PDB file of C-alpha atoms in Angstrom:
ATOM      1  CA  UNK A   1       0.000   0.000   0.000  1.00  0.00           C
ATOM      2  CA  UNK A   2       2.276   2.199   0.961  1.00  0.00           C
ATOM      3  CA  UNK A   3       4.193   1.463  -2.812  1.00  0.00           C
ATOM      4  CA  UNK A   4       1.090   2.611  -4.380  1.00  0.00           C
ATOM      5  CA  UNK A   5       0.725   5.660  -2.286  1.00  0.00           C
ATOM      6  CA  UNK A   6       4.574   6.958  -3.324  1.00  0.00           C
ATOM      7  CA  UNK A   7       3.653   5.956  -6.737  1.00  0.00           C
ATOM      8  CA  UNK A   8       0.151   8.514  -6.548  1.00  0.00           C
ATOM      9  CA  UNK A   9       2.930  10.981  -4.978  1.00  0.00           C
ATOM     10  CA  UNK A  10       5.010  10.824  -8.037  1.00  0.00           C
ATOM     11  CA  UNK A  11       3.060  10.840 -10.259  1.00  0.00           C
ATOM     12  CA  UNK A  12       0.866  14.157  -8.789  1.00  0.00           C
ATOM     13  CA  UNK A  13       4.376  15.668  -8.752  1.00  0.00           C
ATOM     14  CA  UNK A  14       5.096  14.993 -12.487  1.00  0.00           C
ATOM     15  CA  UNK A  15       1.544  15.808 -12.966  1.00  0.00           C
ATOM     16  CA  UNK A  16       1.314  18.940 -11.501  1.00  0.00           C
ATOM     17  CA  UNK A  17       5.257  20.287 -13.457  1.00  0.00           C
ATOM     18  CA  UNK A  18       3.238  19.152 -16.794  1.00  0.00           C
ATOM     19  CA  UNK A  19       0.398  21.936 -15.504  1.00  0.00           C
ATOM     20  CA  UNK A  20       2.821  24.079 -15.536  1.00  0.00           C
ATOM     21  CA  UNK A  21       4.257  23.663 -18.623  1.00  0.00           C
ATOM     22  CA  UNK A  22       0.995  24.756 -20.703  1.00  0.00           C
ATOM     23  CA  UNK A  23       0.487  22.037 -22.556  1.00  0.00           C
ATOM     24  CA  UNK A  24      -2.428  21.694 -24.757  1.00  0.00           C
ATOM     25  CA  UNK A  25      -6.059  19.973 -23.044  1.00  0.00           C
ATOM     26  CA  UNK A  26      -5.595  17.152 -24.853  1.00  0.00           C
ATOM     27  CA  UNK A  27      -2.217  16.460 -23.789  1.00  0.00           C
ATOM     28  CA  UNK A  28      -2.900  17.250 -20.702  1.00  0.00           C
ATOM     29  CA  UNK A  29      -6.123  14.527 -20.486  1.00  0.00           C
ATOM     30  CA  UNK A  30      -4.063  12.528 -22.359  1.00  0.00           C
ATOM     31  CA  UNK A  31      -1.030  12.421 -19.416  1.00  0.00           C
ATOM     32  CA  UNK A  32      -3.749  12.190 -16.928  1.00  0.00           C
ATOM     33  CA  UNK A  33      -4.646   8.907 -18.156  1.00  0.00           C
ATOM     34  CA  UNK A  34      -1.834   7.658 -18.664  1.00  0.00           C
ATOM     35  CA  UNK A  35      -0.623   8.141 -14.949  1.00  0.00           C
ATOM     36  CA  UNK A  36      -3.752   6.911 -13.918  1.00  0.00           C
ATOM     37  CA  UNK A  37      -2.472   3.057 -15.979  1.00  0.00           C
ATOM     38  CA  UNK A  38       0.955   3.954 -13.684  1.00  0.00           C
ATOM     39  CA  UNK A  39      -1.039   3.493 -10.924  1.00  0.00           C
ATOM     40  CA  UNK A  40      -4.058   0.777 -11.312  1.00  0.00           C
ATOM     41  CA  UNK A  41      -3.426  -2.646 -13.519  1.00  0.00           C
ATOM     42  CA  UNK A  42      -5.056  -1.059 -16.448  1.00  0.00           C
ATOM     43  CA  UNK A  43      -3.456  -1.796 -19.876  1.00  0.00           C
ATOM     44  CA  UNK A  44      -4.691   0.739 -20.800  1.00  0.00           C
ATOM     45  CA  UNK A  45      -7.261   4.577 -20.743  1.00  0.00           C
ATOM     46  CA  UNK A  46      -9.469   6.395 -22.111  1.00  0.00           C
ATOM     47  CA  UNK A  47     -11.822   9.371 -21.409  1.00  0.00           C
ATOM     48  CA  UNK A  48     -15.343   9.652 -22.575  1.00  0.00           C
ATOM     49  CA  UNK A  49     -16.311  13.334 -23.483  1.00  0.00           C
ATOM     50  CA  UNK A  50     -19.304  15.114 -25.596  1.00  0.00           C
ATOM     51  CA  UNK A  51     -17.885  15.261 -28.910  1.00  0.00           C
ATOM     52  CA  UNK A  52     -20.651  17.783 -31.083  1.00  0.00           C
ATOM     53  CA  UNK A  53     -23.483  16.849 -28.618  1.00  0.00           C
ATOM     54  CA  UNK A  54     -22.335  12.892 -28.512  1.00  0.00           C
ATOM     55  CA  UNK A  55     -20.216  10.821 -26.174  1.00  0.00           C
ATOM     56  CA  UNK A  56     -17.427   9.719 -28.056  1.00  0.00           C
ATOM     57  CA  UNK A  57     -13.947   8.597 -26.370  1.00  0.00           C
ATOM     58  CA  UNK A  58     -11.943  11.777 -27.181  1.00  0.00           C
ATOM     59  CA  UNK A  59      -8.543  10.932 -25.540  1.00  0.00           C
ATOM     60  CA  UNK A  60      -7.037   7.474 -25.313  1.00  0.00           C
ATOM     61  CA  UNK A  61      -3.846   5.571 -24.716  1.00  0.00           C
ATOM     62  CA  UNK A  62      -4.466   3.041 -27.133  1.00  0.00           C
ATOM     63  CA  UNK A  63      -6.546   2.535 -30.381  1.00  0.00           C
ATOM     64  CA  UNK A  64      -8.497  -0.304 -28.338  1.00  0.00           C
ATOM     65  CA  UNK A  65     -10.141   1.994 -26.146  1.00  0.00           C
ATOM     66  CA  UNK A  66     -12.316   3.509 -28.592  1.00  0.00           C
ATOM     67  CA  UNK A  67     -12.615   0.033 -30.847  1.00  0.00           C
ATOM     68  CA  UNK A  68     -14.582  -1.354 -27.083  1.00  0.00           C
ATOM     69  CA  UNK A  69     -16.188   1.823 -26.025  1.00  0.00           C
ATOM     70  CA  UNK A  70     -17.934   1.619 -29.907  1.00  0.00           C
ATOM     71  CA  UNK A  71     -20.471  -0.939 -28.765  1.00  0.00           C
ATOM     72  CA  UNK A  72     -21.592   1.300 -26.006  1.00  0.00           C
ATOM     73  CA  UNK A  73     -22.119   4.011 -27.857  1.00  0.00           C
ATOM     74  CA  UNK A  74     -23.916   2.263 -30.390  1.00  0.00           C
ATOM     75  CA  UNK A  75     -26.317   0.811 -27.884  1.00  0.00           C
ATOM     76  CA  UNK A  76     -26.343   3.484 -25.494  1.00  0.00           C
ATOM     77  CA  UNK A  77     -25.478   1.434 -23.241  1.00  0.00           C
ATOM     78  CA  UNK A  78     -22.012   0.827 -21.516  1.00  0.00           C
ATOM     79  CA  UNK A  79     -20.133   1.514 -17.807  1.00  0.00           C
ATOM     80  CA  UNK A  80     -18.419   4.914 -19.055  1.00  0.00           C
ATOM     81  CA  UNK A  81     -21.878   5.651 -19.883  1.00  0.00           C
ATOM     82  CA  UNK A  82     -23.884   5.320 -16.762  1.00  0.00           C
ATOM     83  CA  UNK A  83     -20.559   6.634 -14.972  1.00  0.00           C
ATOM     84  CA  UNK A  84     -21.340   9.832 -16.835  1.00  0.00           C
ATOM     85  CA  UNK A  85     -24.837   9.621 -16.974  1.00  0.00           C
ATOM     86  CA  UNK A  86     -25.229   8.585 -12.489  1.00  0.00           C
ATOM     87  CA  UNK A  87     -21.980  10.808 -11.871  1.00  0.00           C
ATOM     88  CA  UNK A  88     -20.556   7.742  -9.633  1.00  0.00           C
ATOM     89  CA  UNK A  89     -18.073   4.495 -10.212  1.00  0.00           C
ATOM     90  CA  UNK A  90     -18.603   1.378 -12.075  1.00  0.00           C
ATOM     91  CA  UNK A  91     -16.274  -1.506 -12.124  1.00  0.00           C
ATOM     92  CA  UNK A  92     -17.086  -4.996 -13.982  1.00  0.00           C
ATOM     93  CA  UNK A  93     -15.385  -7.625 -12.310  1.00  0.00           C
ATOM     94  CA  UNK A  94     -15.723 -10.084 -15.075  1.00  0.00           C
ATOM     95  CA  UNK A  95     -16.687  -9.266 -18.893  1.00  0.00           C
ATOM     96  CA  UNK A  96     -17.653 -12.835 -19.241  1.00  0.00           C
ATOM     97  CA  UNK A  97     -19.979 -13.003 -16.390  1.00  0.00           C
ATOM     98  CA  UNK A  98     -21.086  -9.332 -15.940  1.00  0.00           C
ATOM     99  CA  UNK A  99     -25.022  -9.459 -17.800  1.00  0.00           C
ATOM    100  CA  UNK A 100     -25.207  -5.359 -17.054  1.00  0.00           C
ATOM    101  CA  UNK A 101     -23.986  -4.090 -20.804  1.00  0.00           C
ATOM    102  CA  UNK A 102     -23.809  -7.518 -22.978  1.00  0.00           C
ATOM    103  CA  UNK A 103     -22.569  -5.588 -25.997  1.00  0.00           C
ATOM    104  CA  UNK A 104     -20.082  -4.374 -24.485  1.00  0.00           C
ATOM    105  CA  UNK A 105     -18.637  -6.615 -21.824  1.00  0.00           C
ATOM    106  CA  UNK A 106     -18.495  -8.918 -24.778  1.00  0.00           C
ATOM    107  CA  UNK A 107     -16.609  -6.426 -27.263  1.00  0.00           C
ATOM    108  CA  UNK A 108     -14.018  -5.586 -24.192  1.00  0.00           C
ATOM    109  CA  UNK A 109     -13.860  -9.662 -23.850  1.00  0.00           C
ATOM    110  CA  UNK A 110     -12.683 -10.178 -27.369  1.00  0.00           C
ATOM    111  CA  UNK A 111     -10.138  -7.969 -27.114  1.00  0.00           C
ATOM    112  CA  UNK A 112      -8.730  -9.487 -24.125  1.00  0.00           C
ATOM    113  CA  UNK A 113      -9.958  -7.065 -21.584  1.00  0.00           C
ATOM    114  CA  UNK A 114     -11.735  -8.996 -18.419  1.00  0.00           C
ATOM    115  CA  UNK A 115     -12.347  -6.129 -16.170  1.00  0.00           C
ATOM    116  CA  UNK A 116     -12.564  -1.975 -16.030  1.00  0.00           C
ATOM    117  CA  UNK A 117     -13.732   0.407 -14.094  1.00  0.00           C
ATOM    118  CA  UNK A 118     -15.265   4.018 -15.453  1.00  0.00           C
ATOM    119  CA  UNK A 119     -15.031   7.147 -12.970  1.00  0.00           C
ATOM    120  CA  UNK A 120     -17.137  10.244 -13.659  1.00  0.00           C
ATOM    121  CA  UNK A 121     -15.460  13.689 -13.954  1.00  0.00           C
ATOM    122  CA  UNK A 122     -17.878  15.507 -12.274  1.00  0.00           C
ATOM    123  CA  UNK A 123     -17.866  19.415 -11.051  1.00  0.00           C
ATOM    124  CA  UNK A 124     -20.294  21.464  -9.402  1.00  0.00           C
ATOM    125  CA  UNK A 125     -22.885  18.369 -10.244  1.00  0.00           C
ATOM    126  CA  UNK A 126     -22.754  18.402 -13.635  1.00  0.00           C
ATOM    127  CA  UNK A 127     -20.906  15.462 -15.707  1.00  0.00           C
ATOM    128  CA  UNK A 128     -17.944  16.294 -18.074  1.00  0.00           C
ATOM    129  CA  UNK A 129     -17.228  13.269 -18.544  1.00  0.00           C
ATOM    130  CA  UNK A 130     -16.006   9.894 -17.731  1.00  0.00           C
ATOM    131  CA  UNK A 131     -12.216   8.149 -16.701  1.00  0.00           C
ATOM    132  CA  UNK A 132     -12.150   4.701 -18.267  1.00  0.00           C
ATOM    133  CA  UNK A 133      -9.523   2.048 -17.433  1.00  0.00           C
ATOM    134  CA  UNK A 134      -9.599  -1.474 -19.359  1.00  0.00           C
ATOM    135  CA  UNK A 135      -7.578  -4.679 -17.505  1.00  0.00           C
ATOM    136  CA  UNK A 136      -6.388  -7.899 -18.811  1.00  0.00           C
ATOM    137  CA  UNK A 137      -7.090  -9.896 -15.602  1.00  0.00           C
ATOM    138  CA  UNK A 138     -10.142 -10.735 -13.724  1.00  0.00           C
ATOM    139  CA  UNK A 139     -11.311  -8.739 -10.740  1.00  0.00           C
ATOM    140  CA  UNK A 140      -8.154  -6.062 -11.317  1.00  0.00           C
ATOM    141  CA  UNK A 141      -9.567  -3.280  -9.841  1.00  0.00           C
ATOM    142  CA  UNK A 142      -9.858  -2.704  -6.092  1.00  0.00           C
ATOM    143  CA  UNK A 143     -11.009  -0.344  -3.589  1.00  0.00           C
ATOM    144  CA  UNK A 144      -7.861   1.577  -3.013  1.00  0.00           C
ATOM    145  CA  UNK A 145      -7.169   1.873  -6.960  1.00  0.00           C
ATOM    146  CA  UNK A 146     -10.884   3.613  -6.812  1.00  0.00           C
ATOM    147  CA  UNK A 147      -9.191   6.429  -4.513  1.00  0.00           C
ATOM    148  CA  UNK A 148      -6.210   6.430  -6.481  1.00  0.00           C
ATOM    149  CA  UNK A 149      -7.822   7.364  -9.220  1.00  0.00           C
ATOM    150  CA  UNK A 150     -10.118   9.474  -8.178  1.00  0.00           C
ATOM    151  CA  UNK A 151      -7.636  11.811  -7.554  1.00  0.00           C
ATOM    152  CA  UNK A 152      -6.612  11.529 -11.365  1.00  0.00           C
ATOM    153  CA  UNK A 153      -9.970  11.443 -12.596  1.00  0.00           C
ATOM    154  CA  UNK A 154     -10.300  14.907 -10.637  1.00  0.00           C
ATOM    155  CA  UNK A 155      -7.178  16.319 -12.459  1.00  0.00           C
ATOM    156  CA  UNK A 156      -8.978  15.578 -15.590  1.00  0.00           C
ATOM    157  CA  UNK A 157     -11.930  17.194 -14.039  1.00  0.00           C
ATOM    158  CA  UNK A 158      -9.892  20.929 -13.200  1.00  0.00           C
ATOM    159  CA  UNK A 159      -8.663  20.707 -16.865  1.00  0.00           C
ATOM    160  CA  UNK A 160     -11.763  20.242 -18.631  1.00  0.00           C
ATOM    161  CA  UNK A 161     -14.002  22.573 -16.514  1.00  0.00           C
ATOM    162  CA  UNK A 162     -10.690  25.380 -16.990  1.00  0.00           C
ATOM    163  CA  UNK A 163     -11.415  24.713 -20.639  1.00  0.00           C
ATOM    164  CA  UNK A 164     -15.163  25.189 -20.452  1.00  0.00           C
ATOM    165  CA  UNK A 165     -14.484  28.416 -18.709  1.00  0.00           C
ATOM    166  CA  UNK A 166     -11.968  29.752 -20.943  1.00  0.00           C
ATOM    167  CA  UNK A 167     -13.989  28.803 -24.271  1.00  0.00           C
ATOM    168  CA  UNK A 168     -17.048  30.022 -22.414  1.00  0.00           C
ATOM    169  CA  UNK A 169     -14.946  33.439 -21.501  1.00  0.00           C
ATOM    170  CA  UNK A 170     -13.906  33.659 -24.905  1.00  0.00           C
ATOM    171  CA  UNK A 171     -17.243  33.053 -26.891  1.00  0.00           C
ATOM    172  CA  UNK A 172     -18.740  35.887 -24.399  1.00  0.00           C
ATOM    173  CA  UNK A 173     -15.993  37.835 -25.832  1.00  0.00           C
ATOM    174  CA  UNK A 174     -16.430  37.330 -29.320  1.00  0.00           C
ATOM    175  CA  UNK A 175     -20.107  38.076 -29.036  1.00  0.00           C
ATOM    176  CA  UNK A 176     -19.509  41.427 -27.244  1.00  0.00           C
ATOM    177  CA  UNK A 177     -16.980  42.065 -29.729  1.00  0.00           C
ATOM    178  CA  UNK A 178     -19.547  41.467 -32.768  1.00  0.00           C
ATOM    179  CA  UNK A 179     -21.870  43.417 -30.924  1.00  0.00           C
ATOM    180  CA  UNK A 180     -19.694  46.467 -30.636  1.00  0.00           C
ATOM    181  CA  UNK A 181     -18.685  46.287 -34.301  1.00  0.00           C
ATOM    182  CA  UNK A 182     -21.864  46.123 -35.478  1.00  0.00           C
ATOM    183  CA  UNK A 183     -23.480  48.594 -33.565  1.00  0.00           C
ATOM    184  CA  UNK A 184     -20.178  50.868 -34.956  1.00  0.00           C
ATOM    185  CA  UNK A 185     -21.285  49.295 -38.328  1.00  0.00           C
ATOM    186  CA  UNK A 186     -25.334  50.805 -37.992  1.00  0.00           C
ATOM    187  CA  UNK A 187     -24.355  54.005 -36.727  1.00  0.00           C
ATOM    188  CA  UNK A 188     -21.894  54.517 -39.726  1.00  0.00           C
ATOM    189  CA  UNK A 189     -24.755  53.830 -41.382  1.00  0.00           C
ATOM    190  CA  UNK A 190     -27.337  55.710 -39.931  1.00  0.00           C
ATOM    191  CA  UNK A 191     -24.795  58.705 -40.432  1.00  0.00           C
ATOM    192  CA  UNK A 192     -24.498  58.117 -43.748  1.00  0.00           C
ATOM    193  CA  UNK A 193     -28.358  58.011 -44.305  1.00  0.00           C
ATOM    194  CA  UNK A 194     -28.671  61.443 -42.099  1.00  0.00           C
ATOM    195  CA  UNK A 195     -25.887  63.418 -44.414  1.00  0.00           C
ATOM    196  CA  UNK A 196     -27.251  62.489 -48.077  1.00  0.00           C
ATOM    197  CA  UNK A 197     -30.958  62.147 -46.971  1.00  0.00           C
ATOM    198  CA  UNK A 198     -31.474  64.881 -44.666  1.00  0.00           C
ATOM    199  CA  UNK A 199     -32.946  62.517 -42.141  1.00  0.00           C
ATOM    200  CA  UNK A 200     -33.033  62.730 -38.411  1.00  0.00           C
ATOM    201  CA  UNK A 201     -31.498  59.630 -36.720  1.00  0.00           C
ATOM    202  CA  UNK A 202     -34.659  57.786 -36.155  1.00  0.00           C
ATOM    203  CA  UNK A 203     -35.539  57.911 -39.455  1.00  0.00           C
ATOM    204  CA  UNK A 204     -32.537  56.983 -41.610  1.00  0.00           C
ATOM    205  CA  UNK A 205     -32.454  53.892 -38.491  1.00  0.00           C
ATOM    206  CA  UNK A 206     -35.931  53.209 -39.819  1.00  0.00           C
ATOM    207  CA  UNK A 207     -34.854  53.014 -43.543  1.00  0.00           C
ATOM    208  CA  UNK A 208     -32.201  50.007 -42.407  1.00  0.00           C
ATOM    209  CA  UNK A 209     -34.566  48.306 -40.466  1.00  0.00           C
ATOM    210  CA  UNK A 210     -36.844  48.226 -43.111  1.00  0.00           C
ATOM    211  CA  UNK A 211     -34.668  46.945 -45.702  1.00  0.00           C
ATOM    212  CA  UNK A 212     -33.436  44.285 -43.614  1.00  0.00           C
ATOM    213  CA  UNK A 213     -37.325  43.264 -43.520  1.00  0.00           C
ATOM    214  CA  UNK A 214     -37.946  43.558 -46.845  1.00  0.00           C
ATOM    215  CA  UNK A 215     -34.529  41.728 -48.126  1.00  0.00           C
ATOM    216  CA  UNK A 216     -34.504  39.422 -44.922  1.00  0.00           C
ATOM    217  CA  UNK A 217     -31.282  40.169 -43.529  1.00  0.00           C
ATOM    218  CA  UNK A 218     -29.113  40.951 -40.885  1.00  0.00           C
ATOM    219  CA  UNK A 219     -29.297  44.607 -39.842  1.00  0.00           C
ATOM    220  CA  UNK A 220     -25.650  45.029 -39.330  1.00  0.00           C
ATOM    221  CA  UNK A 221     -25.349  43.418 -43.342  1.00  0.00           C
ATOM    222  CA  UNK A 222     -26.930  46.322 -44.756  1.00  0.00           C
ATOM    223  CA  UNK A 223     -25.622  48.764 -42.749  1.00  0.00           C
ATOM    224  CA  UNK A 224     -22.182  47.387 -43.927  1.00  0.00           C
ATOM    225  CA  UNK A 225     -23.549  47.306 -47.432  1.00  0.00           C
ATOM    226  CA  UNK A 226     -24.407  50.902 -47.331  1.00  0.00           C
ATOM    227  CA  UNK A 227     -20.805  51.545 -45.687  1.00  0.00           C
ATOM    228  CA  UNK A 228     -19.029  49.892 -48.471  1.00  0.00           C
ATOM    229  CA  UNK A 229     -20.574  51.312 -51.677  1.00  0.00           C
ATOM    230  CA  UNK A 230     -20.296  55.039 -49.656  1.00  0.00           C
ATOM    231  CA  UNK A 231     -16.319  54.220 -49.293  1.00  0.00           C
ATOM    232  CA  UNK A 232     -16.248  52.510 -53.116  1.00  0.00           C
ATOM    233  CA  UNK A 233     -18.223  55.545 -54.120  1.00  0.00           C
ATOM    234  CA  UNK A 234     -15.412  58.186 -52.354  1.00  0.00           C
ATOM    235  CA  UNK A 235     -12.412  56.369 -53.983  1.00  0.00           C
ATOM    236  CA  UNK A 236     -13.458  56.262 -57.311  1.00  0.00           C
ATOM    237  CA  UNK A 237     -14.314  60.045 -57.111  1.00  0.00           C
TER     238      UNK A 237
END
């Protein structure tokens, strides 16, 4: 036991100076599972993740991993599955006895995989997604490798809900950004309107929302429309 706890040690150590080294999400899931193998009897990892709205085992040690999970996500049913779905631990102690997922225990069997264990990566209650591990031998996986990797399984956690947060900082970005520019965009336009038309602002605003009716577009595309044949207009004279 106490073996296994130096190897956890080490391996948060090495863990933690690849943090800091910026790599990219998935290298960093990807060294997360692999540590977790350094410390179970797994052959080998994987980690199932939402890939365009469907779970689809986006990092993995070894080509295998996704070959097995297939049959789960073909049937809908599988242990990385309900570990994502129930946000809590499933082990199979036998793919040739376990009855639970059938298409799967017997996919994982042919390729010489007799147990596994899938551990959700959970935050705040919602699921990210799920650790898998995959073991030759029967009955691999045991209590203390479920705290073990916990702890990994929560490293994968930190990284993917950093992620969600950044992406989530930087779409709310983007969109304020658009915004701005095409509020910049109508009032250029508006302006425009205003100086050849003699219009007060509500009313040249009125023209462009009324072509963007008629022609069924964007407001900010005919406001850039306008913008761009005034400029065209100014360098040719």
């Amino acid at each position: 036991m106490q073996d296994d706890q130096d190897a956890i040690r080490t391996s948060l150590r090495a863990l933690s100076q690849f943090f800091v080294k910026d790599g990219t999400l998935g290298d960093t899931l990807l060294r997360v599972s692999e540590m977790a193998c350094d410390v179970t009897p797994a052959k080998y990892a994987g980690i199932t993740l939402l890939v365009e709205g469907k779970p689809r085992t986006g990092v993995f040690t070894s080509p295998e991993a996704p070959e097995i999970d297939e049959a789960q996500y073909e049937t809908g049913e599988g242990p990385c599955l309900d570990a994502f779905r129930h946000q809590r631990i499933f082990r199979i102690e036998s793919t040739t006895e376990d009855t639970r997922w059938p298409a799967f225990a017997e996919l994982a069997t042919a390729h010489g995989i007799h147990s596994t264990m899938s551990v959700p990566l959970t935050v705040h209650g919602e699921s990210l997604g799920a650790l898998n591990l995959y073991a030759e031998p029967e009955a691999a996986f045991t209590d203390a490798h479920e705290d073990a990797v916990q702890i990994f399984a929560d490293q994968a956690t930190i990284a993917l809900a950093n992620a969600q947060v950044y992406w989530d900082a930087r779409q709310l970005s983007e969109n304020l950004t658009q915004a701005i520019k095409s509020r910049e965009t109508i009032d250029h336009a508006v302006g425009i309107l205003m100086a050849t038309g003699g219009l007060s602002p509500q009313d040249a605003f009125q023209i462009l929302v009324r072509a963007s009716q008629r022609e069924n577009r964007k407001l900010r595309d005919v406001a850039e429309e306008i913008v761009t044949r005034t400029i065209e207009r100014k360098m040719e004279g």
